[in-house]
């Protein structure tokens, strides 16, 4: 009680000089195979838009954390770094990780914002944490402005599969604003020579957790990661089957150094793996180049790619909706056009 | 090790009435929202949730005691409940909110669901909640996780496969994660959120639609549940996304390559 009082008193004092205490963001940094996810680097940049301090948070198993901490400390925009290591955190399930967040964000927490990339693990975790703290959460944020004078943060986020943009305001009555950011809307944080101060956060043991991780199966690929690739070659139902999908798209992806994506139709038909799906219910990408091959351009697919810089579409149907968003459209049979394209690119 | 051989499951499936996924939505000129005088239907992920509940009963026969669907929404949401009943749910709960009321936020919905689960205690409780991973209108994707958090239950989000083992009081769930799949073992009671790949929902047959009309729907209000559904986030405005201009078509592959070059895109050196 005393501590709270003195805090209030100090705040009042500060206010006389200038403004209310600035925002302090906690950025959840995710990593895989010892490398920080590029989407988390975008989250660090997003935190800068709040105009205050930012602390990174790394959690993981004992063999990953030290390495990740070394990288995270050097991220431009992070003032401090917290890390928590536990064998249980190496394949984190929300039921086991949530208590750590709840502890960090309990009463008198210095943090005013908690953010992460809109990744599958953060999407599972943050709303759980928010509910435990009786706080709402904001998903898939594309822009942020914070007003230090009234403690309100305003976000924009796509709704209806990106066909409308909502501007929502989280007032000061929400003491901690939790949100996930759309990585493609923010650039990745750079690395600096200076290193932020890091400190250990004791893990919080969960006795008899109700959920157990059994196994993870990752789709192996030498290609760039879909969500972060600067070029994406994507195929739809017109690819006929899994063999022609591979045979047609791979040579083109290889020569362009592109990641491979797929429409929901192609995924549902079993031509491509689920993790390659681009759209409202799959990945959202915004590469330099997006090539849509044999994709009609349904609303749900456009939601995942329409922020790409250059959209190229090849489709037999001249009326396909994809041509309404494509910068370059070619009405052609993709089984002829794509091999020709590959040949001609090779000759360059 | 509490389970006994005679354990019976009660499944709760929260569903939402949303603008039909195929409708091209229009933002209202006043920037307050979108034109809602369009076709509505059950949120596609919730159809998958209902289907999964019905399939679980088909697979496990007598081990599933009841499938209850619940919706929180305006009067017209009753139609959505009927659809779910026609697909095979036993009964429904409609937490009615006035047409003029703002759409409740995920946290409000999760609290209402918590209150419903607590009410269900008298009738054997709820062992499994299956719901969509996100609603295609607000695209928040939070309610399931929030409910699990409020109840302090385990959660299995983005499920593409659910294997219930009633005798062991648990479920093995395969989840879709970034880059692949993950398998979890969760204890009941549990909240599962559905991904698209979980199943293909059935169409309700005419006889089942007729039968569904006789199935009971309980009507409640937020006051009955003692929950406040007022949003805590203020929606300042809803706008159209920036329009993309189609750049027109090219005649052949050579022109396509020229356009790529213009944009500075060429082959990568191998």
PDB file of C-alpha atoms in Angstrom, chain A residues 94-338:
ATOM      1  CA  UNK A  94       0.014 -21.287 -22.882  1.00  0.00           C
ATOM      2  CA  UNK A  95      -1.108 -23.040 -19.694  1.00  0.00           C
ATOM      3  CA  UNK A  96       2.524 -23.186 -18.555  1.00  0.00           C
ATOM      4  CA  UNK A  97       3.723 -19.806 -19.829  1.00  0.00           C
ATOM      5  CA  UNK A  98       0.707 -17.706 -18.876  1.00  0.00           C
ATOM      6  CA  UNK A  99       1.525 -17.657 -15.120  1.00  0.00           C
ATOM      7  CA  UNK A 100       4.859 -15.996 -15.879  1.00  0.00           C
ATOM      8  CA  UNK A 101       3.099 -13.214 -17.762  1.00  0.00           C
ATOM      9  CA  UNK A 102       0.463 -12.898 -15.061  1.00  0.00           C
ATOM     10  CA  UNK A 103       3.219 -12.519 -12.496  1.00  0.00           C
ATOM     11  CA  UNK A 104       5.023  -9.877 -14.561  1.00  0.00           C
ATOM     12  CA  UNK A 105       1.847  -7.917 -15.138  1.00  0.00           C
ATOM     13  CA  UNK A 106       0.410  -8.177 -11.666  1.00  0.00           C
ATOM     14  CA  UNK A 107      -0.343  -5.124  -9.556  1.00  0.00           C
ATOM     15  CA  UNK A 108       2.318  -2.384  -9.673  1.00  0.00           C
ATOM     16  CA  UNK A 109       3.703  -3.712 -12.921  1.00  0.00           C
ATOM     17  CA  UNK A 110       5.773  -1.080 -14.718  1.00  0.00           C
ATOM     18  CA  UNK A 111       4.404  -2.204 -18.059  1.00  0.00           C
ATOM     19  CA  UNK A 112       1.668  -0.288 -19.827  1.00  0.00           C
ATOM     20  CA  UNK A 113       1.664  -2.322 -23.037  1.00  0.00           C
ATOM     21  CA  UNK A 114       2.342  -5.936 -23.934  1.00  0.00           C
ATOM     22  CA  UNK A 115       2.838  -6.843 -27.524  1.00  0.00           C
ATOM     23  CA  UNK A 116       4.003  -9.605 -29.777  1.00  0.00           C
ATOM     24  CA  UNK A 117       3.806 -10.677 -33.371  1.00  0.00           C
ATOM     25  CA  UNK A 118       0.474 -12.090 -34.502  1.00  0.00           C
ATOM     26  CA  UNK A 119       2.035 -15.556 -34.589  1.00  0.00           C
ATOM     27  CA  UNK A 120       0.249 -18.797 -33.859  1.00  0.00           C
ATOM     28  CA  UNK A 121       1.834 -19.127 -30.430  1.00  0.00           C
ATOM     29  CA  UNK A 122       1.187 -15.534 -29.375  1.00  0.00           C
ATOM     30  CA  UNK A 123      -2.375 -15.761 -30.676  1.00  0.00           C
ATOM     31  CA  UNK A 124      -2.880 -18.670 -28.302  1.00  0.00           C
ATOM     32  CA  UNK A 125      -1.128 -17.107 -25.355  1.00  0.00           C
ATOM     33  CA  UNK A 126      -1.925 -13.384 -25.173  1.00  0.00           C
ATOM     34  CA  UNK A 127      -5.729 -13.612 -25.042  1.00  0.00           C
ATOM     35  CA  UNK A 128      -5.428 -16.164 -22.233  1.00  0.00           C
ATOM     36  CA  UNK A 129      -3.142 -13.840 -20.293  1.00  0.00           C
ATOM     37  CA  UNK A 130      -5.440 -10.895 -20.998  1.00  0.00           C
ATOM     38  CA  UNK A 131      -8.498 -12.705 -19.680  1.00  0.00           C
ATOM     39  CA  UNK A 132      -6.652 -13.800 -16.543  1.00  0.00           C
ATOM     40  CA  UNK A 133      -5.920 -10.132 -15.879  1.00  0.00           C
ATOM     41  CA  UNK A 134      -9.430  -9.050 -16.886  1.00  0.00           C
ATOM     42  CA  UNK A 135      -8.129  -7.027 -19.818  1.00  0.00           C
ATOM     43  CA  UNK A 136      -9.311  -6.912 -23.410  1.00  0.00           C
ATOM     44  CA  UNK A 137      -6.822  -7.561 -26.201  1.00  0.00           C
ATOM     45  CA  UNK A 138      -6.368  -6.174 -29.693  1.00  0.00           C
ATOM     46  CA  UNK A 139      -5.404  -8.513 -32.540  1.00  0.00           C
ATOM     47  CA  UNK A 140      -3.386  -8.055 -35.704  1.00  0.00           C
ATOM     48  CA  UNK A 141      -2.648  -4.366 -35.305  1.00  0.00           C
ATOM     49  CA  UNK A 142      -1.365  -2.447 -38.333  1.00  0.00           C
ATOM     50  CA  UNK A 143      -0.716   0.970 -36.764  1.00  0.00           C
ATOM     51  CA  UNK A 144      -0.373   2.445 -33.277  1.00  0.00           C
ATOM     52  CA  UNK A 145      -0.486   5.889 -31.733  1.00  0.00           C
ATOM     53  CA  UNK A 146      -0.196   6.526 -28.055  1.00  0.00           C
ATOM     54  CA  UNK A 147      -1.285   9.716 -26.371  1.00  0.00           C
ATOM     55  CA  UNK A 148       0.754  10.142 -23.205  1.00  0.00           C
ATOM     56  CA  UNK A 149      -1.383  13.011 -22.008  1.00  0.00           C
ATOM     57  CA  UNK A 150      -4.491  10.868 -21.595  1.00  0.00           C
ATOM     58  CA  UNK A 151      -2.975   7.393 -21.475  1.00  0.00           C
ATOM     59  CA  UNK A 152      -5.007   6.162 -24.430  1.00  0.00           C
ATOM     60  CA  UNK A 153      -3.636   4.111 -27.271  1.00  0.00           C
ATOM     61  CA  UNK A 154      -5.282   4.078 -30.669  1.00  0.00           C
ATOM     62  CA  UNK A 155      -4.875   1.150 -33.008  1.00  0.00           C
ATOM     63  CA  UNK A 156      -5.920   0.317 -36.511  1.00  0.00           C
ATOM     64  CA  UNK A 157      -6.635  -3.246 -37.453  1.00  0.00           C
ATOM     65  CA  UNK A 158      -8.190  -5.005 -40.409  1.00  0.00           C
ATOM     66  CA  UNK A 159     -11.608  -6.590 -39.961  1.00  0.00           C
ATOM     67  CA  UNK A 160     -13.804  -8.577 -42.355  1.00  0.00           C
ATOM     68  CA  UNK A 161     -10.812 -10.240 -43.988  1.00  0.00           C
ATOM     69  CA  UNK A 162      -9.130  -6.899 -44.533  1.00  0.00           C
ATOM     70  CA  UNK A 163     -12.101  -5.407 -46.369  1.00  0.00           C
ATOM     71  CA  UNK A 164     -12.491  -2.761 -43.697  1.00  0.00           C
ATOM     72  CA  UNK A 165     -10.100  -1.079 -41.319  1.00  0.00           C
ATOM     73  CA  UNK A 166     -11.251  -0.431 -37.774  1.00  0.00           C
ATOM     74  CA  UNK A 167      -9.731   2.304 -35.647  1.00  0.00           C
ATOM     75  CA  UNK A 168     -10.073   1.371 -31.989  1.00  0.00           C
ATOM     76  CA  UNK A 169      -9.101   3.300 -28.911  1.00  0.00           C
ATOM     77  CA  UNK A 170      -8.012   1.657 -25.702  1.00  0.00           C
ATOM     78  CA  UNK A 171      -8.603   4.309 -23.038  1.00  0.00           C
ATOM     79  CA  UNK A 172      -6.599   4.827 -19.861  1.00  0.00           C
ATOM     80  CA  UNK A 173      -9.179   2.711 -18.016  1.00  0.00           C
ATOM     81  CA  UNK A 174      -7.415  -0.282 -19.566  1.00  0.00           C
ATOM     82  CA  UNK A 175      -4.213  -0.141 -17.500  1.00  0.00           C
ATOM     83  CA  UNK A 176      -2.260  -2.587 -19.659  1.00  0.00           C
ATOM     84  CA  UNK A 177      -2.903  -2.789 -23.369  1.00  0.00           C
ATOM     85  CA  UNK A 178      -2.219  -6.197 -24.814  1.00  0.00           C
ATOM     86  CA  UNK A 179      -1.981  -6.552 -28.562  1.00  0.00           C
ATOM     87  CA  UNK A 180      -0.501  -8.537 -31.404  1.00  0.00           C
ATOM     88  CA  UNK A 181       0.907  -6.792 -34.440  1.00  0.00           C
ATOM     89  CA  UNK A 182       0.791  -7.638 -38.113  1.00  0.00           C
ATOM     90  CA  UNK A 183       4.458  -8.122 -38.919  1.00  0.00           C
ATOM     91  CA  UNK A 184       4.145  -6.983 -42.516  1.00  0.00           C
ATOM     92  CA  UNK A 185       2.944  -3.561 -41.342  1.00  0.00           C
ATOM     93  CA  UNK A 186       6.161  -2.770 -39.442  1.00  0.00           C
ATOM     94  CA  UNK A 187       9.783  -2.988 -40.527  1.00  0.00           C
ATOM     95  CA  UNK A 188      12.166  -5.287 -38.698  1.00  0.00           C
ATOM     96  CA  UNK A 189      14.204  -3.743 -35.876  1.00  0.00           C
ATOM     97  CA  UNK A 190      17.872  -3.317 -36.701  1.00  0.00           C
ATOM     98  CA  UNK A 191      20.802  -4.451 -34.608  1.00  0.00           C
ATOM     99  CA  UNK A 192      22.996  -1.958 -32.815  1.00  0.00           C
ATOM    100  CA  UNK A 193      26.423  -2.183 -31.200  1.00  0.00           C
ATOM    101  CA  UNK A 194      25.127  -1.163 -27.819  1.00  0.00           C
ATOM    102  CA  UNK A 195      23.697  -3.912 -25.686  1.00  0.00           C
ATOM    103  CA  UNK A 196      20.677  -3.515 -23.437  1.00  0.00           C
ATOM    104  CA  UNK A 197      20.852  -4.593 -19.828  1.00  0.00           C
ATOM    105  CA  UNK A 198      19.557  -8.109 -19.368  1.00  0.00           C
ATOM    106  CA  UNK A 199      18.184  -9.717 -16.262  1.00  0.00           C
ATOM    107  CA  UNK A 200      16.993 -13.135 -15.305  1.00  0.00           C
ATOM    108  CA  UNK A 201      13.353 -13.717 -14.608  1.00  0.00           C
ATOM    109  CA  UNK A 202      12.699 -16.740 -12.454  1.00  0.00           C
ATOM    110  CA  UNK A 203      10.416 -19.190 -14.231  1.00  0.00           C
ATOM    111  CA  UNK A 204       7.159 -19.970 -12.530  1.00  0.00           C
ATOM    112  CA  UNK A 205       6.665 -23.671 -12.105  1.00  0.00           C
ATOM    113  CA  UNK A 206       3.242 -25.038 -12.871  1.00  0.00           C
ATOM    114  CA  UNK A 207       2.564 -28.155 -10.899  1.00  0.00           C
ATOM    115  CA  UNK A 208       0.599 -30.828 -12.680  1.00  0.00           C
ATOM    116  CA  UNK A 209      -0.062 -28.849 -15.858  1.00  0.00           C
ATOM    117  CA  UNK A 210      -3.279 -29.877 -17.616  1.00  0.00           C
ATOM    118  CA  UNK A 211      -1.593 -29.838 -21.005  1.00  0.00           C
ATOM    119  CA  UNK A 212       1.417 -31.745 -22.186  1.00  0.00           C
ATOM    120  CA  UNK A 213       3.344 -31.130 -25.357  1.00  0.00           C
ATOM    121  CA  UNK A 214       3.779 -34.382 -27.245  1.00  0.00           C
ATOM    122  CA  UNK A 215       5.468 -33.500 -30.504  1.00  0.00           C
ATOM    123  CA  UNK A 216       6.013 -30.878 -33.163  1.00  0.00           C
ATOM    124  CA  UNK A 217       6.205 -31.641 -36.879  1.00  0.00           C
ATOM    125  CA  UNK A 218       7.645 -28.799 -38.876  1.00  0.00           C
ATOM    126  CA  UNK A 219       7.451 -28.719 -42.640  1.00  0.00           C
ATOM    127  CA  UNK A 220      11.051 -28.708 -43.779  1.00  0.00           C
ATOM    128  CA  UNK A 221      12.053 -26.403 -46.561  1.00  0.00           C
ATOM    129  CA  UNK A 222      15.186 -24.778 -47.956  1.00  0.00           C
ATOM    130  CA  UNK A 223      13.158 -21.892 -49.263  1.00  0.00           C
ATOM    131  CA  UNK A 224      12.720 -18.595 -47.475  1.00  0.00           C
ATOM    132  CA  UNK A 225      10.081 -18.549 -44.772  1.00  0.00           C
ATOM    133  CA  UNK A 226       6.720 -17.623 -46.282  1.00  0.00           C
ATOM    134  CA  UNK A 227       5.799 -14.891 -43.831  1.00  0.00           C
ATOM    135  CA  UNK A 228       9.123 -13.094 -44.227  1.00  0.00           C
ATOM    136  CA  UNK A 229      10.028 -13.782 -47.870  1.00  0.00           C
ATOM    137  CA  UNK A 230      10.560 -10.836 -50.209  1.00  0.00           C
ATOM    138  CA  UNK A 231       9.174 -12.849 -53.098  1.00  0.00           C
ATOM    139  CA  UNK A 232       6.326 -15.324 -53.059  1.00  0.00           C
ATOM    140  CA  UNK A 233       5.089 -17.621 -55.805  1.00  0.00           C
ATOM    141  CA  UNK A 234       1.645 -18.938 -55.011  1.00  0.00           C
ATOM    142  CA  UNK A 235      -0.513 -21.568 -56.650  1.00  0.00           C
ATOM    143  CA  UNK A 236      -4.221 -22.283 -56.668  1.00  0.00           C
ATOM    144  CA  UNK A 237      -6.666 -24.964 -57.606  1.00  0.00           C
ATOM    145  CA  UNK A 238      -5.730 -24.718 -61.285  1.00  0.00           C
ATOM    146  CA  UNK A 239      -2.509 -26.582 -60.485  1.00  0.00           C
ATOM    147  CA  UNK A 240      -4.538 -29.798 -60.666  1.00  0.00           C
ATOM    148  CA  UNK A 241      -2.645 -31.963 -58.169  1.00  0.00           C
ATOM    149  CA  UNK A 242       0.266 -32.073 -55.756  1.00  0.00           C
ATOM    150  CA  UNK A 243       2.722 -33.249 -58.421  1.00  0.00           C
ATOM    151  CA  UNK A 244       1.975 -30.536 -60.947  1.00  0.00           C
ATOM    152  CA  UNK A 245       1.881 -28.005 -58.097  1.00  0.00           C
ATOM    153  CA  UNK A 246       5.465 -28.877 -57.243  1.00  0.00           C
ATOM    154  CA  UNK A 247       6.631 -29.353 -60.805  1.00  0.00           C
ATOM    155  CA  UNK A 248       5.216 -26.015 -61.944  1.00  0.00           C
ATOM    156  CA  UNK A 249       5.936 -23.770 -58.976  1.00  0.00           C
ATOM    157  CA  UNK A 250       9.292 -24.996 -57.748  1.00  0.00           C
ATOM    158  CA  UNK A 251      11.416 -24.102 -60.800  1.00  0.00           C
ATOM    159  CA  UNK A 252       9.942 -20.605 -60.789  1.00  0.00           C
ATOM    160  CA  UNK A 253      10.383 -20.196 -57.036  1.00  0.00           C
ATOM    161  CA  UNK A 254      13.972 -21.402 -57.393  1.00  0.00           C
ATOM    162  CA  UNK A 255      14.936 -18.949 -60.085  1.00  0.00           C
ATOM    163  CA  UNK A 256      13.293 -16.054 -58.263  1.00  0.00           C
ATOM    164  CA  UNK A 257      14.549 -17.113 -54.843  1.00  0.00           C
ATOM    165  CA  UNK A 258      10.935 -17.055 -53.705  1.00  0.00           C
ATOM    166  CA  UNK A 259       8.897 -18.792 -51.043  1.00  0.00           C
ATOM    167  CA  UNK A 260       5.990 -20.945 -52.147  1.00  0.00           C
ATOM    168  CA  UNK A 261       2.464 -20.163 -51.071  1.00  0.00           C
ATOM    169  CA  UNK A 262      -0.931 -21.588 -51.856  1.00  0.00           C
ATOM    170  CA  UNK A 263      -4.572 -20.620 -51.922  1.00  0.00           C
ATOM    171  CA  UNK A 264      -7.012 -22.282 -49.582  1.00  0.00           C
ATOM    172  CA  UNK A 265      -8.458 -24.227 -52.506  1.00  0.00           C
ATOM    173  CA  UNK A 266      -5.049 -25.713 -53.265  1.00  0.00           C
ATOM    174  CA  UNK A 267      -4.475 -26.582 -49.618  1.00  0.00           C
ATOM    175  CA  UNK A 268      -7.925 -28.096 -49.164  1.00  0.00           C
ATOM    176  CA  UNK A 269      -7.431 -30.190 -52.281  1.00  0.00           C
ATOM    177  CA  UNK A 270      -4.187 -31.481 -50.794  1.00  0.00           C
ATOM    178  CA  UNK A 271      -1.822 -29.946 -53.370  1.00  0.00           C
ATOM    179  CA  UNK A 272       0.139 -28.073 -50.761  1.00  0.00           C
ATOM    180  CA  UNK A 273       0.765 -28.168 -47.027  1.00  0.00           C
ATOM    181  CA  UNK A 274      -1.512 -26.221 -44.687  1.00  0.00           C
ATOM    182  CA  UNK A 275       1.340 -24.084 -43.486  1.00  0.00           C
ATOM    183  CA  UNK A 276       1.684 -22.609 -46.998  1.00  0.00           C
ATOM    184  CA  UNK A 277      -1.795 -21.156 -47.067  1.00  0.00           C
ATOM    185  CA  UNK A 278      -2.000 -17.432 -47.739  1.00  0.00           C
ATOM    186  CA  UNK A 279      -5.197 -15.687 -46.712  1.00  0.00           C
ATOM    187  CA  UNK A 280      -7.489 -14.572 -43.918  1.00  0.00           C
ATOM    188  CA  UNK A 281      -7.237 -17.962 -42.277  1.00  0.00           C
ATOM    189  CA  UNK A 282      -3.624 -18.599 -43.224  1.00  0.00           C
ATOM    190  CA  UNK A 283      -0.548 -16.415 -43.462  1.00  0.00           C
ATOM    191  CA  UNK A 284      -0.587 -12.736 -44.263  1.00  0.00           C
ATOM    192  CA  UNK A 285       2.264 -11.769 -46.553  1.00  0.00           C
ATOM    193  CA  UNK A 286       3.398  -8.474 -48.039  1.00  0.00           C
ATOM    194  CA  UNK A 287       6.427  -9.282 -50.203  1.00  0.00           C
ATOM    195  CA  UNK A 288       8.047  -7.212 -52.944  1.00  0.00           C
ATOM    196  CA  UNK A 289       6.651  -9.620 -55.493  1.00  0.00           C
ATOM    197  CA  UNK A 290       3.603 -11.851 -55.202  1.00  0.00           C
ATOM    198  CA  UNK A 291       2.892 -14.131 -58.135  1.00  0.00           C
ATOM    199  CA  UNK A 292      -0.579 -15.658 -58.102  1.00  0.00           C
ATOM    200  CA  UNK A 293      -0.727 -18.614 -60.447  1.00  0.00           C
ATOM    201  CA  UNK A 294      -4.083 -20.145 -61.156  1.00  0.00           C
ATOM    202  CA  UNK A 295      -5.627 -18.300 -58.216  1.00  0.00           C
ATOM    203  CA  UNK A 296      -9.008 -16.708 -58.812  1.00  0.00           C
ATOM    204  CA  UNK A 297      -8.629 -14.147 -56.054  1.00  0.00           C
ATOM    205  CA  UNK A 298     -11.373 -14.870 -53.536  1.00  0.00           C
ATOM    206  CA  UNK A 299     -11.880 -12.320 -50.741  1.00  0.00           C
ATOM    207  CA  UNK A 300     -10.286 -14.600 -48.198  1.00  0.00           C
ATOM    208  CA  UNK A 301      -7.141 -15.019 -50.300  1.00  0.00           C
ATOM    209  CA  UNK A 302      -6.810 -11.311 -51.092  1.00  0.00           C
ATOM    210  CA  UNK A 303      -6.888 -10.636 -47.347  1.00  0.00           C
ATOM    211  CA  UNK A 304      -3.549 -12.374 -47.084  1.00  0.00           C
ATOM    212  CA  UNK A 305      -1.630 -10.755 -49.925  1.00  0.00           C
ATOM    213  CA  UNK A 306      -3.098  -7.497 -51.109  1.00  0.00           C
ATOM    214  CA  UNK A 307      -0.458  -5.399 -49.377  1.00  0.00           C
ATOM    215  CA  UNK A 308       2.232  -6.907 -51.577  1.00  0.00           C
ATOM    216  CA  UNK A 309       4.237  -4.349 -53.556  1.00  0.00           C
ATOM    217  CA  UNK A 310       3.912  -5.929 -56.989  1.00  0.00           C
ATOM    218  CA  UNK A 311       1.199  -8.458 -57.679  1.00  0.00           C
ATOM    219  CA  UNK A 312       1.512 -10.556 -60.813  1.00  0.00           C
ATOM    220  CA  UNK A 313      -1.312 -12.853 -61.832  1.00  0.00           C
ATOM    221  CA  UNK A 314      -1.411 -15.576 -64.412  1.00  0.00           C
ATOM    222  CA  UNK A 315      -4.846 -17.037 -64.972  1.00  0.00           C
ATOM    223  CA  UNK A 316      -6.808 -18.517 -67.839  1.00  0.00           C
ATOM    224  CA  UNK A 317      -9.979 -16.716 -66.857  1.00  0.00           C
ATOM    225  CA  UNK A 318      -9.842 -13.060 -67.938  1.00  0.00           C
ATOM    226  CA  UNK A 319     -12.636 -12.205 -65.497  1.00  0.00           C
ATOM    227  CA  UNK A 320     -10.944 -13.659 -62.427  1.00  0.00           C
ATOM    228  CA  UNK A 321     -11.130 -11.125 -59.568  1.00  0.00           C
ATOM    229  CA  UNK A 322      -7.375 -11.427 -59.061  1.00  0.00           C
ATOM    230  CA  UNK A 323      -6.908  -9.187 -62.126  1.00  0.00           C
ATOM    231  CA  UNK A 324      -8.617  -6.338 -60.273  1.00  0.00           C
ATOM    232  CA  UNK A 325      -5.751  -6.143 -57.806  1.00  0.00           C
ATOM    233  CA  UNK A 326      -2.886  -7.398 -59.963  1.00  0.00           C
ATOM    234  CA  UNK A 327      -0.346  -4.866 -61.191  1.00  0.00           C
ATOM    235  CA  UNK A 328       0.575  -7.155 -64.019  1.00  0.00           C
ATOM    236  CA  UNK A 329      -1.899  -9.677 -65.344  1.00  0.00           C
ATOM    237  CA  UNK A 330      -1.408 -12.315 -67.976  1.00  0.00           C
ATOM    238  CA  UNK A 331      -4.346 -14.250 -69.344  1.00  0.00           C
ATOM    239  CA  UNK A 332      -2.789 -17.548 -70.265  1.00  0.00           C
ATOM    240  CA  UNK A 333      -2.634 -21.236 -69.533  1.00  0.00           C
ATOM    241  CA  UNK A 334      -0.195 -21.379 -66.661  1.00  0.00           C
ATOM    242  CA  UNK A 335       1.124 -24.774 -67.731  1.00  0.00           C
ATOM    243  CA  UNK A 336       2.509 -23.053 -70.831  1.00  0.00           C
ATOM    244  CA  UNK A 337       3.230 -19.610 -69.453  1.00  0.00           C
ATOM    245  CA  UNK A 338       5.117 -20.615 -66.315  1.00  0.00           C
TER     246      UNK A 338
END
